[in-house]
Coordinates of N, CA and C in Angstrom, one line a residue:
X16 N 136.8 110.2 55.5 CA 135.7 109.9 56.4 C 134.9 111.1 56.8
X17 N 135.6 112.2 57.0 CA 134.8 113.4 57.3 C 133.9 113.9 56.2
X18 N 134.4 113.7 55.0 CA 133.6 114.1 53.8 C 132.3 113.3 53.7
X19 N 132.4 112.0 54.2 CA 131.2 111.1 54.1 C 130.2 111.6 55.1
X20 N 130.5 112.3 56.2 CA 129.6 112.7 57.2 C 128.9 114.0 56.9
X21 N 129.4 114.7 55.9 CA 128.9 116.1 55.6 C 127.7 115.8 54.6
X22 N 126.5 116.2 54.9 CA 125.4 116.0 54.0 C 125.5 116.9 52.8
X23 N 125.0 116.4 51.7 CA 124.9 117.2 50.5 C 123.9 118.4 50.7
X24 N 123.8 119.3 49.8 CA 122.9 120.4 50.0 C 121.5 119.9 50.1
X25 N 121.0 119.1 49.2 CA 119.7 118.5 49.3 C 119.4 117.7 50.5
X26 N 120.4 116.9 50.9 CA 120.3 116.1 52.2 C 120.1 117.0 53.4
X27 N 120.9 118.1 53.4 CA 120.8 119.1 54.5 C 119.4 119.8 54.5
X28 N 119.0 120.2 53.4 CA 117.7 120.9 53.3 C 116.5 119.9 53.7
X29 N 116.6 118.7 53.3 CA 115.6 117.7 53.6 C 115.6 117.4 55.1
X30 N 116.8 117.4 55.7 CA 116.9 117.2 57.2 C 116.4 118.3 58.0
X31 N 116.6 119.5 57.5 CA 116.1 120.7 58.1 C 114.5 120.8 58.1
X32 N 114.0 120.3 57.0 CA 112.5 120.2 56.9 C 112.0 119.1 57.8
X33 N 112.6 117.9 57.7 CA 112.2 116.8 58.5 C 112.2 117.1 60.0
X34 N 113.1 117.9 60.5 CA 113.2 118.2 61.9 C 112.1 119.1 62.3
X35 N 111.6 120.0 61.4 CA 110.6 121.0 61.8 C 109.1 120.5 61.6
X36 N 108.9 119.6 60.6 CA 107.5 119.3 60.2 C 107.1 117.9 60.7
X37 N 105.8 117.8 61.0 CA 105.3 116.5 61.3 C 105.3 115.6 60.1
X38 N 105.2 114.3 60.3 CA 105.3 113.3 59.2 C 104.1 113.6 58.2
X39 N 104.3 113.2 57.0 CA 103.3 113.5 55.9 C 102.0 113.0 56.2
X40 N 101.8 111.9 57.0 CA 100.5 111.4 57.3 C 99.6 112.3 58.1
X41 N 100.3 113.3 58.8 CA 99.5 114.3 59.6 C 99.1 115.4 58.6
X42 N 97.8 115.6 58.4 CA 97.3 116.6 57.5 C 96.4 117.6 58.1
X43 N 96.2 117.5 59.4 CA 95.3 118.5 60.1 C 95.9 118.9 61.4
X44 N 96.1 120.2 61.5 CA 96.7 120.8 62.7 C 95.9 121.9 63.3
X45 N 95.8 122.0 64.6 CA 95.1 123.1 65.3 C 96.2 123.9 65.9
X46 N 96.2 125.2 65.7 CA 97.3 126.1 66.1 C 96.7 127.3 66.9
X47 N 97.4 127.7 68.0 CA 97.0 128.9 68.7 C 98.1 129.9 68.3
X48 N 97.7 131.2 68.0 CA 98.7 132.2 67.7 C 98.4 133.4 68.6
X49 N 99.4 133.9 69.2 CA 99.3 135.1 70.1 C 100.1 136.2 69.5
X50 N 99.5 137.4 69.2 CA 100.1 138.5 68.6 C 100.3 139.6 69.7
X51 N 101.5 140.0 70.0 CA 101.7 141.0 71.0 C 102.4 142.3 70.3
X52 N 101.8 143.4 70.6 CA 102.4 144.7 70.1 C 102.5 145.6 71.3
X53 N 103.2 146.8 71.2 CA 103.3 147.7 72.3 C 101.9 148.2 72.8
X54 N 100.8 148.0 72.0 CA 99.5 148.5 72.4 C 98.5 147.4 72.8
X55 N 98.7 146.2 72.4 CA 97.7 145.2 72.7 C 98.2 143.8 72.5
X56 N 97.5 142.8 73.1 CA 97.7 141.4 72.8 C 96.5 140.7 72.3
X57 N 96.6 140.0 71.2 CA 95.4 139.3 70.6 C 95.7 137.9 70.5
X58 N 94.7 137.1 70.4 CA 94.9 135.6 70.3 C 93.9 135.1 69.3
X59 N 94.4 134.1 68.5 CA 93.5 133.4 67.5 C 93.8 131.9 67.5
X60 N 92.8 131.2 67.0 CA 93.0 129.8 66.9 C 92.7 129.4 65.4
X61 N 93.6 128.6 64.8 CA 93.5 128.3 63.4 C 93.4 126.8 63.2
X62 N 92.8 126.4 62.1 CA 92.8 125.0 61.6 C 93.6 125.0 60.3
X63 N 94.7 124.2 60.3 CA 95.5 124.1 59.1 C 95.3 122.7 58.6
X64 N 95.1 122.7 57.3 CA 94.9 121.4 56.6 C 95.8 121.3 55.3
X65 N 96.3 120.2 55.0 CA 97.3 120.0 54.0 C 96.9 118.9 53.0
X66 N 97.4 119.0 51.8 CA 97.1 118.0 50.8 C 98.3 118.0 49.8
X67 N 98.7 116.8 49.4 CA 99.7 116.6 48.4 C 99.1 115.8 47.2
X68 N 99.2 116.4 46.0 CA 98.6 115.7 44.9 C 99.5 115.9 43.7
X69 N 99.8 114.8 43.0 CA 100.7 114.9 41.8 C 102.0 115.6 42.1
X70 N 102.5 115.4 43.3 CA 103.8 116.0 43.6 C 103.8 117.4 44.0
X71 N 102.6 118.0 44.1 CA 102.5 119.4 44.5 C 101.7 119.6 45.8
X72 N 102.0 120.6 46.5 CA 101.4 120.8 47.9 C 100.3 121.9 47.9
X73 N 99.3 121.6 48.7 CA 98.2 122.6 48.9 C 98.1 122.8 50.4
X74 N 97.7 123.9 50.9 CA 97.5 124.2 52.3 C 96.3 125.1 52.4
X75 N 95.5 124.9 53.5 CA 94.4 125.7 53.8 C 94.4 126.1 55.2
X76 N 94.2 127.4 55.5 CA 94.2 128.0 56.8 C 92.8 128.5 57.1
X77 N 92.1 128.0 58.1 CA 90.8 128.5 58.5 C 90.8 129.1 59.9
X78 N 90.2 130.2 60.0 CA 90.1 130.8 61.4 C 89.0 130.1 62.1
X79 N 89.3 129.7 63.3 CA 88.3 129.2 64.2 C 87.8 130.2 65.3
X80 N 88.8 131.0 65.7 CA 88.5 132.1 66.7 C 89.6 133.1 66.5
X81 N 89.3 134.4 66.8 CA 88.1 134.9 67.5 C 86.9 135.0 66.6
X82 N 85.7 135.1 67.2 CA 84.4 135.1 66.4 C 84.4 136.1 65.2
X83 N 85.0 137.2 65.4 CA 85.0 138.2 64.3 C 85.8 137.8 63.1
X84 N 86.7 136.8 63.3 CA 87.5 136.4 62.1 C 87.1 135.0 61.7
X85 N 86.2 134.3 62.4 CA 85.8 133.0 62.0 C 85.2 133.0 60.6
X86 N 85.6 132.1 59.8 CA 85.1 132.0 58.4 C 86.1 132.5 57.4
X87 N 87.1 133.2 57.9 CA 88.2 133.7 56.9 C 89.1 132.5 56.6
X88 N 89.5 132.4 55.3 CA 90.2 131.3 54.8 C 91.4 131.8 53.9
X89 N 92.6 131.2 54.1 CA 93.7 131.4 53.2 C 94.0 130.1 52.6
X90 N 94.1 130.1 51.3 CA 94.3 128.8 50.5 C 95.6 129.0 49.6
X91 N 96.5 128.1 49.9 CA 97.8 128.1 49.1 C 97.7 126.9 48.1
X92 N 97.8 127.3 46.8 CA 97.9 126.3 45.7 C 99.2 126.5 44.9
X93 N 99.5 125.5 44.1 CA 100.7 125.7 43.2 C 100.6 126.9 42.4
X94 N 99.4 127.4 42.0 CA 99.3 128.5 41.1 C 99.3 129.9 41.8
X95 N 98.7 129.9 43.0 CA 98.5 131.2 43.7 C 98.1 131.0 45.1
X96 N 98.0 132.1 45.8 CA 97.5 132.1 47.2 C 96.2 132.9 47.2
X97 N 95.2 132.4 47.9 CA 93.9 133.1 47.8 C 93.4 133.4 49.3
X98 N 92.6 134.4 49.3 CA 91.9 134.8 50.6 C 90.4 134.8 50.3
X99 N 89.7 134.3 51.3 CA 88.2 134.3 51.3 C 87.7 134.7 52.6
X100 N 86.6 135.5 52.7 CA 85.9 135.9 53.9 C 84.4 135.8 53.7
X101 N 83.7 135.8 54.8 CA 82.2 135.7 54.7 C 81.6 136.8 53.9
X102 N 82.2 137.9 53.8 CA 81.7 139.1 53.1 C 82.0 139.1 51.6
X103 N 82.8 138.1 51.2 CA 83.2 138.1 49.8 C 82.3 137.1 49.0
X104 N 82.1 137.4 47.8 CA 81.3 136.5 46.9 C 82.2 135.4 46.3
X105 N 83.5 135.7 46.2 CA 84.4 134.8 45.6 C 85.8 135.1 46.2
X106 N 86.8 134.1 46.2 CA 88.1 134.3 46.7 C 88.9 135.3 45.9
X107 N 89.8 136.0 46.5 CA 90.7 136.9 45.8 C 92.1 136.5 46.0
X108 N 92.9 136.8 45.0 CA 94.3 136.4 45.0 C 95.1 137.3 46.0
X109 N 96.0 136.8 46.8 CA 96.8 137.5 47.7 C 98.2 137.0 47.6
X110 N 99.0 137.2 48.6 CA 100.4 136.8 48.5 C 100.7 135.9 49.7
X111 N 101.8 135.0 49.5 CA 102.2 134.1 50.5 C 102.8 134.9 51.7
X112 N 103.2 136.2 51.5 CA 103.7 137.0 52.5 C 102.6 137.8 53.2
X113 N 101.4 137.7 52.8 CA 100.3 138.4 53.5 C 100.1 137.9 54.9
X114 N 99.9 138.8 55.8 CA 99.8 138.5 57.2 C 98.4 137.8 57.5
X115 N 98.5 136.7 58.1 CA 97.3 135.9 58.5 C 96.8 136.5 59.9
X116 N 97.8 136.5 60.8 CA 97.4 137.0 62.2 C 98.7 137.5 62.8
X117 N 98.7 138.7 63.3 CA 100.0 139.3 63.8 C 101.0 139.4 62.7
X118 N 102.2 138.9 63.0 CA 103.2 138.9 62.0 C 103.4 137.5 61.4
X119 N 102.5 136.6 61.6 CA 102.6 135.3 61.0 C 101.9 135.3 59.6
X120 N 102.8 135.4 58.6 CA 102.3 135.4 57.2 C 101.8 134.0 56.8
X121 N 101.1 134.0 55.6 CA 100.6 132.8 55.1 C 101.7 131.7 55.0
X122 N 102.9 132.1 54.5 CA 104.0 131.1 54.4 C 104.4 130.6 55.7
X123 N 104.6 131.5 56.7 CA 105.0 131.1 58.0 C 104.0 130.2 58.7
X124 N 102.7 130.6 58.6 CA 101.6 129.9 59.2 C 101.5 128.5 58.7
X125 N 101.5 128.3 57.4 CA 101.4 126.9 56.9 C 102.8 126.2 56.9
X126 N 103.9 126.9 57.0 CA 105.2 126.3 57.1 C 106.0 126.5 55.9
X127 N 107.3 127.0 56.1 CA 108.2 127.3 55.0 C 109.1 126.1 54.8
X128 N 108.9 125.4 53.7 CA 109.8 124.3 53.4 C 111.0 124.7 52.6
X129 N 112.1 124.1 52.9 CA 113.4 124.6 52.3 C 113.7 123.7 51.0
X130 N 113.5 122.4 51.1 CA 113.9 121.6 49.9 C 113.0 121.9 48.7
X131 N 113.6 122.2 47.6 CA 112.9 122.5 46.4 C 112.5 124.0 46.3
X132 N 112.6 124.7 47.4 CA 112.3 126.1 47.4 C 113.5 127.0 47.5
X133 N 114.6 126.4 48.0 CA 115.8 127.2 48.3 C 117.0 126.4 47.9
X134 N 118.1 127.2 47.6 CA 119.4 126.6 47.4 C 120.3 127.1 48.5
X135 N 121.3 126.3 48.8 CA 122.3 126.7 49.9 C 123.4 127.6 49.2
X136 N 123.5 128.8 49.7 CA 124.5 129.7 49.2 C 125.9 129.5 49.9
X137 N 125.8 129.3 51.2 CA 127.0 129.2 52.0 C 126.7 128.5 53.3
X138 N 127.7 127.7 53.8 CA 127.6 127.2 55.2 C 128.9 127.7 55.9
X139 N 128.7 127.9 57.2 CA 129.8 128.3 58.0 C 129.6 127.9 59.5
X140 N 130.6 127.9 60.3 CA 130.5 127.6 61.7 C 130.6 128.9 62.5
X141 N 129.7 129.1 63.4 CA 129.6 130.3 64.2 C 129.5 129.9 65.7
X142 N 130.0 130.8 66.6 CA 129.9 130.4 68.0 C 128.6 130.7 68.6
X143 N 128.1 129.9 69.5 CA 126.8 130.1 70.2 C 127.2 130.9 71.5
X144 N 126.2 131.4 72.2 CA 126.4 132.2 73.4 C 127.1 131.4 74.5
X145 N 126.9 130.1 74.4 CA 127.5 129.2 75.5 C 128.9 128.7 75.1
X146 N 129.4 129.2 73.9 CA 130.7 128.8 73.5 C 130.8 127.6 72.5
X147 N 129.7 126.9 72.4 CA 129.6 125.8 71.4 C 129.5 126.3 70.0
X148 N 129.7 125.4 69.1 CA 129.6 125.8 67.6 C 128.3 125.5 67.1
X149 N 127.8 126.4 66.3 CA 126.5 126.2 65.5 C 126.8 126.3 64.0
X150 N 126.0 125.6 63.3 CA 126.1 125.7 61.8 C 125.2 126.8 61.3
X151 N 125.7 127.7 60.6 CA 124.9 128.8 60.0 C 124.9 128.6 58.5
X152 N 123.6 128.7 57.9 CA 123.4 128.4 56.5 C 122.7 129.5 55.9
X153 N 123.2 130.0 54.7 CA 122.5 131.1 54.0 C 121.7 130.4 52.8
X154 N 120.4 130.7 52.7 CA 119.6 130.1 51.7 C 119.1 131.2 50.7
X155 N 119.0 130.9 49.5 CA 118.4 131.8 48.4 C 117.3 131.1 47.8
X156 N 116.2 131.8 47.5 CA 115.0 131.2 46.9 C 115.3 130.8 45.4
X157 N 114.6 129.8 45.0 CA 114.9 129.3 43.6 C 114.3 130.2 42.6
X158 N 113.2 130.9 43.0 CA 112.6 131.9 42.0 C 111.8 132.9 42.8
X159 N 111.1 133.8 42.1 CA 110.4 134.9 42.8 C 109.0 134.5 43.3
X160 N 108.6 133.3 43.1 CA 107.3 132.9 43.6 C 107.5 132.5 45.1
X161 N 108.7 132.3 45.6 CA 108.9 131.9 46.9 C 108.7 133.1 47.8
X162 N 108.0 132.9 49.0 CA 107.6 134.0 49.8 C 108.8 134.9 50.3
X163 N 109.8 134.3 50.8 CA 110.9 135.1 51.3 C 112.2 134.7 50.5
X164 N 112.8 135.7 49.9 CA 113.8 135.5 48.9 C 115.2 135.0 49.5
X165 N 115.4 135.2 50.8 CA 116.6 134.8 51.4 C 116.3 134.5 52.9
X166 N 117.0 133.5 53.4 CA 116.9 133.1 54.8 C 118.3 132.7 55.3
X167 N 118.6 133.2 56.5 CA 119.8 132.7 57.2 C 119.4 131.9 58.4
X168 N 119.9 130.7 58.5 CA 119.5 129.7 59.6 C 120.7 129.5 60.5
X169 N 120.4 129.3 61.8 CA 121.4 128.8 62.7 C 120.8 127.4 63.2
X170 N 121.7 126.4 63.1 CA 121.3 125.1 63.2 C 122.2 124.3 64.2
X171 N 121.6 123.5 65.0 CA 122.3 122.6 65.9 C 123.0 121.5 65.0
X172 N 124.3 121.5 65.0 CA 125.0 120.6 64.0 C 124.9 119.2 64.4
X173 N 124.6 118.9 65.6 CA 124.5 117.5 66.0 C 123.1 116.8 65.6
X174 N 122.1 117.6 65.7 CA 120.7 117.1 65.4 C 120.2 117.6 64.1
X175 N 120.8 118.6 63.5 CA 120.4 119.3 62.3 C 119.0 119.9 62.6
X176 N 118.7 120.4 63.8 CA 117.5 121.1 64.1 C 117.7 122.6 64.0
X177 N 116.9 123.3 63.2 CA 117.1 124.8 63.1 C 116.7 125.4 64.5
X178 N 117.5 126.3 64.9 CA 117.2 127.0 66.2 C 116.7 128.4 66.0
X179 N 117.1 129.0 64.9 CA 116.9 130.5 64.7 C 117.0 130.8 63.2
X180 N 116.1 131.7 62.7 CA 116.1 132.0 61.3 C 115.9 133.5 61.2
X181 N 116.5 134.1 60.2 CA 116.2 135.5 59.8 C 115.7 135.4 58.4
X182 N 114.5 136.0 58.2 CA 113.8 136.0 56.9 C 114.0 137.4 56.3
X183 N 114.4 137.4 55.0 CA 114.7 138.7 54.4 C 113.6 139.1 53.4
X184 N 113.3 140.4 53.3 CA 112.3 140.9 52.4 C 113.0 140.9 51.0
X185 N 112.1 141.2 50.0 CA 112.6 141.2 48.6 C 113.7 142.3 48.4
X186 N 113.6 143.3 49.2 CA 114.6 144.4 49.2 C 116.0 144.0 49.7
X187 N 116.0 142.9 50.4 CA 117.3 142.4 51.1 C 117.4 142.8 52.5
X188 N 116.4 143.6 53.0 CA 116.4 144.0 54.4 C 115.9 142.8 55.3
X189 N 116.5 142.6 56.5 CA 115.9 141.6 57.4 C 114.5 141.9 57.8
X190 N 113.6 141.0 57.7 CA 112.2 141.3 58.0 C 111.7 140.7 59.3
X191 N 112.0 139.4 59.5 CA 111.5 138.7 60.7 C 112.7 137.9 61.2
X192 N 112.7 137.8 62.6 CA 113.6 136.8 63.3 C 112.6 135.7 63.8
X193 N 112.9 134.5 63.5 CA 112.1 133.4 63.9 C 112.9 132.5 64.9
X194 N 112.4 132.3 66.1 CA 113.1 131.4 67.0 C 112.2 130.1 67.1
X195 N 112.8 129.0 66.9 CA 112.1 127.7 67.0 C 112.3 127.3 68.5
X196 N 111.3 127.5 69.2 CA 111.4 127.5 70.7 C 111.3 126.1 71.3
X197 N 110.5 125.2 70.7 CA 110.3 123.9 71.3 C 110.1 122.8 70.3
X198 N 110.9 121.8 70.4 CA 110.8 120.6 69.6 C 110.1 119.5 70.4
X199 N 109.2 118.7 69.8 CA 108.5 117.6 70.5 C 108.7 116.4 69.7
X200 N 108.8 115.3 70.4 CA 108.9 113.9 69.8 C 107.7 113.1 70.0
X201 N 107.0 112.7 69.0 CA 105.8 111.9 69.1 C 106.2 110.5 69.5
X202 N 105.1 109.7 69.8 CA 105.4 108.3 70.2 C 106.1 107.5 69.2
X203 N 105.8 107.8 67.9 CA 106.4 107.1 66.8 C 107.8 107.6 66.5
X204 N 108.3 108.5 67.2 CA 109.7 109.0 67.0 C 109.7 110.3 66.1
X205 N 108.6 110.7 65.6 CA 108.6 111.8 64.7 C 108.8 113.1 65.5
X206 N 109.8 113.9 65.0 CA 110.1 115.2 65.7 C 109.6 116.3 64.9
X207 N 109.1 117.3 65.7 CA 108.6 118.5 65.0 C 108.6 119.7 65.9
X208 N 108.6 120.9 65.3 CA 108.6 122.2 66.1 C 107.1 122.4 66.6
X209 N 107.0 122.5 67.9 CA 105.6 122.7 68.4 C 105.3 124.1 68.7
X210 N 106.4 124.9 68.9 CA 106.2 126.4 69.2 C 107.3 127.2 68.5
X211 N 106.9 128.3 68.0 CA 107.9 129.2 67.4 C 107.5 130.7 67.7
X212 N 108.5 131.5 67.7 CA 108.4 132.9 68.0 C 108.8 133.8 66.8
X213 N 108.0 134.7 66.4 CA 108.4 135.6 65.2 C 108.5 137.0 65.7
X214 N 109.6 137.6 65.6 CA 109.9 139.0 66.0 C 110.0 139.9 64.8
X215 N 109.3 140.9 64.7 CA 109.3 141.8 63.5 C 110.5 142.8 63.7
X216 N 111.4 142.7 62.7 CA 112.6 143.5 62.7 C 112.4 145.0 62.3
X217 N 111.2 145.3 61.6 CA 110.9 146.6 61.2 C 110.1 147.4 62.2
X218 N 109.3 146.7 63.0 CA 108.5 147.4 64.0 C 108.8 146.7 65.4
X219 N 109.7 147.3 66.1 CA 110.1 146.8 67.4 C 109.0 146.6 68.3
X220 N 109.0 145.6 69.1 CA 107.9 145.3 70.1 C 106.8 144.5 69.5
X221 N 106.9 144.1 68.2 CA 105.8 143.3 67.7 C 106.3 141.8 67.6
X222 N 105.7 141.0 68.4 CA 106.1 139.6 68.5 C 104.9 138.7 68.4
X223 N 105.0 137.6 67.6 CA 103.9 136.7 67.3 C 104.4 135.3 67.7
X224 N 103.7 134.6 68.5 CA 104.1 133.2 68.9 C 103.0 132.3 68.4
X225 N 103.4 131.1 68.0 CA 102.4 130.1 67.6 C 102.7 128.8 68.2
X226 N 101.7 128.0 68.5 CA 101.8 126.7 69.2 C 100.9 125.7 68.6
X227 N 101.4 124.6 68.3 CA 100.5 123.5 67.8 C 99.8 122.9 69.0
X228 N 98.5 122.9 68.9 CA 97.7 122.3 70.0 C 97.3 120.9 69.8
X229 N 97.1 120.5 68.5 CA 96.6 119.2 68.2 C 97.0 118.9 66.7
X230 N 97.4 117.6 66.5 CA 97.8 117.2 65.1 C 97.1 115.8 64.9
X231 N 96.6 115.6 63.7 CA 95.9 114.4 63.4 C 95.9 114.1 61.9
X232 N 95.4 112.9 61.5 CA 95.2 112.6 60.1 C 93.7 112.4 59.9
X233 N 93.3 113.0 58.7 CA 91.9 112.9 58.4 C 91.7 112.7 56.9
X234 N 90.6 112.2 56.5 CA 90.2 112.0 55.1 C 89.7 113.4 54.6
X235 N 90.5 114.1 53.8 CA 90.2 115.5 53.4 C 89.8 115.4 51.9
X236 N 88.6 115.9 51.6 CA 88.3 116.0 50.1 C 89.1 117.0 49.4
X237 N 89.3 116.7 48.1 CA 90.1 117.6 47.3 C 89.4 119.0 47.2
X238 N 88.1 119.0 47.3 CA 87.3 120.3 47.1 C 87.7 121.3 48.2
X239 N 88.2 120.9 49.3 CA 88.7 121.8 50.4 C 89.8 122.7 49.9
X240 N 90.6 122.3 48.9 CA 91.7 123.0 48.4 C 91.5 123.6 47.0
X241 N 90.3 123.6 46.6 CA 89.9 124.2 45.3 C 89.3 125.6 45.5
X242 N 90.0 126.6 45.0 CA 89.5 128.0 45.1 C 88.0 128.1 44.6
X243 N 87.7 127.3 43.6 CA 86.3 127.4 43.1 C 85.3 127.0 44.1
X244 N 85.7 126.2 45.1 CA 84.7 125.7 46.1 C 84.4 126.8 47.1
X245 N 85.1 127.9 47.1 CA 84.9 129.0 48.0 C 84.0 130.1 47.4
X246 N 83.1 130.6 48.1 CA 82.2 131.7 47.6 C 80.8 131.3 47.3
X247 N 80.2 132.0 46.4 CA 78.8 131.8 46.2 C 78.5 130.4 45.7
X248 N 79.4 129.9 44.9 CA 79.1 128.6 44.3 C 79.6 127.4 45.1
X249 N 80.4 127.7 46.2 CA 81.0 126.7 47.0 C 80.5 126.8 48.4
X250 N 81.6 126.6 49.3 CA 81.3 126.7 50.7 C 82.5 127.0 51.5

């Protein structure tokens, strides 16, 4: 009976994704990001849009504010990640680990999915600060195209909601600590992470928080996710 209640690796990865992400019908999200360092605090507002076509995912990040960053775009496609700005004639290739704002990289800003991108290396039970048990899961990337090559998650075993993650750089050093601070349930029962906190492990005192302000469904043209539509020949 106990064996029947333990999810398979793919079932667990799917559950961890389902807990964090909005339902697939939501393809437009407005996000506020606040970057705090020992020297300053900055704030930005982003528009995130998503598209799935032929089983592959696309994501587009547009800066809405501050004014000096408005017009900058990060575009994630199955082939590459691109950056475009008002001063560029055409988009340039960048990395999914490139920082969008503060310590929120392209991958973190658009969302790191586990199913299909990671395999489970190990599961174990660890104590929480209140004495309860948490599920700890080690993930390894399926290939080198994945932004972060290893992740360790701490998960509420009752709800399968991730509570905390450590993201590792290619070198194996811990790079970011991510705290999933707030889960929200929509009227239709859909659960998602509405706020998260990213702490930089390499530069102490650098913390980036993000909060979903609005989520909706829209009719998005495929051209929004085509790198060729950016620049002199596009828009």
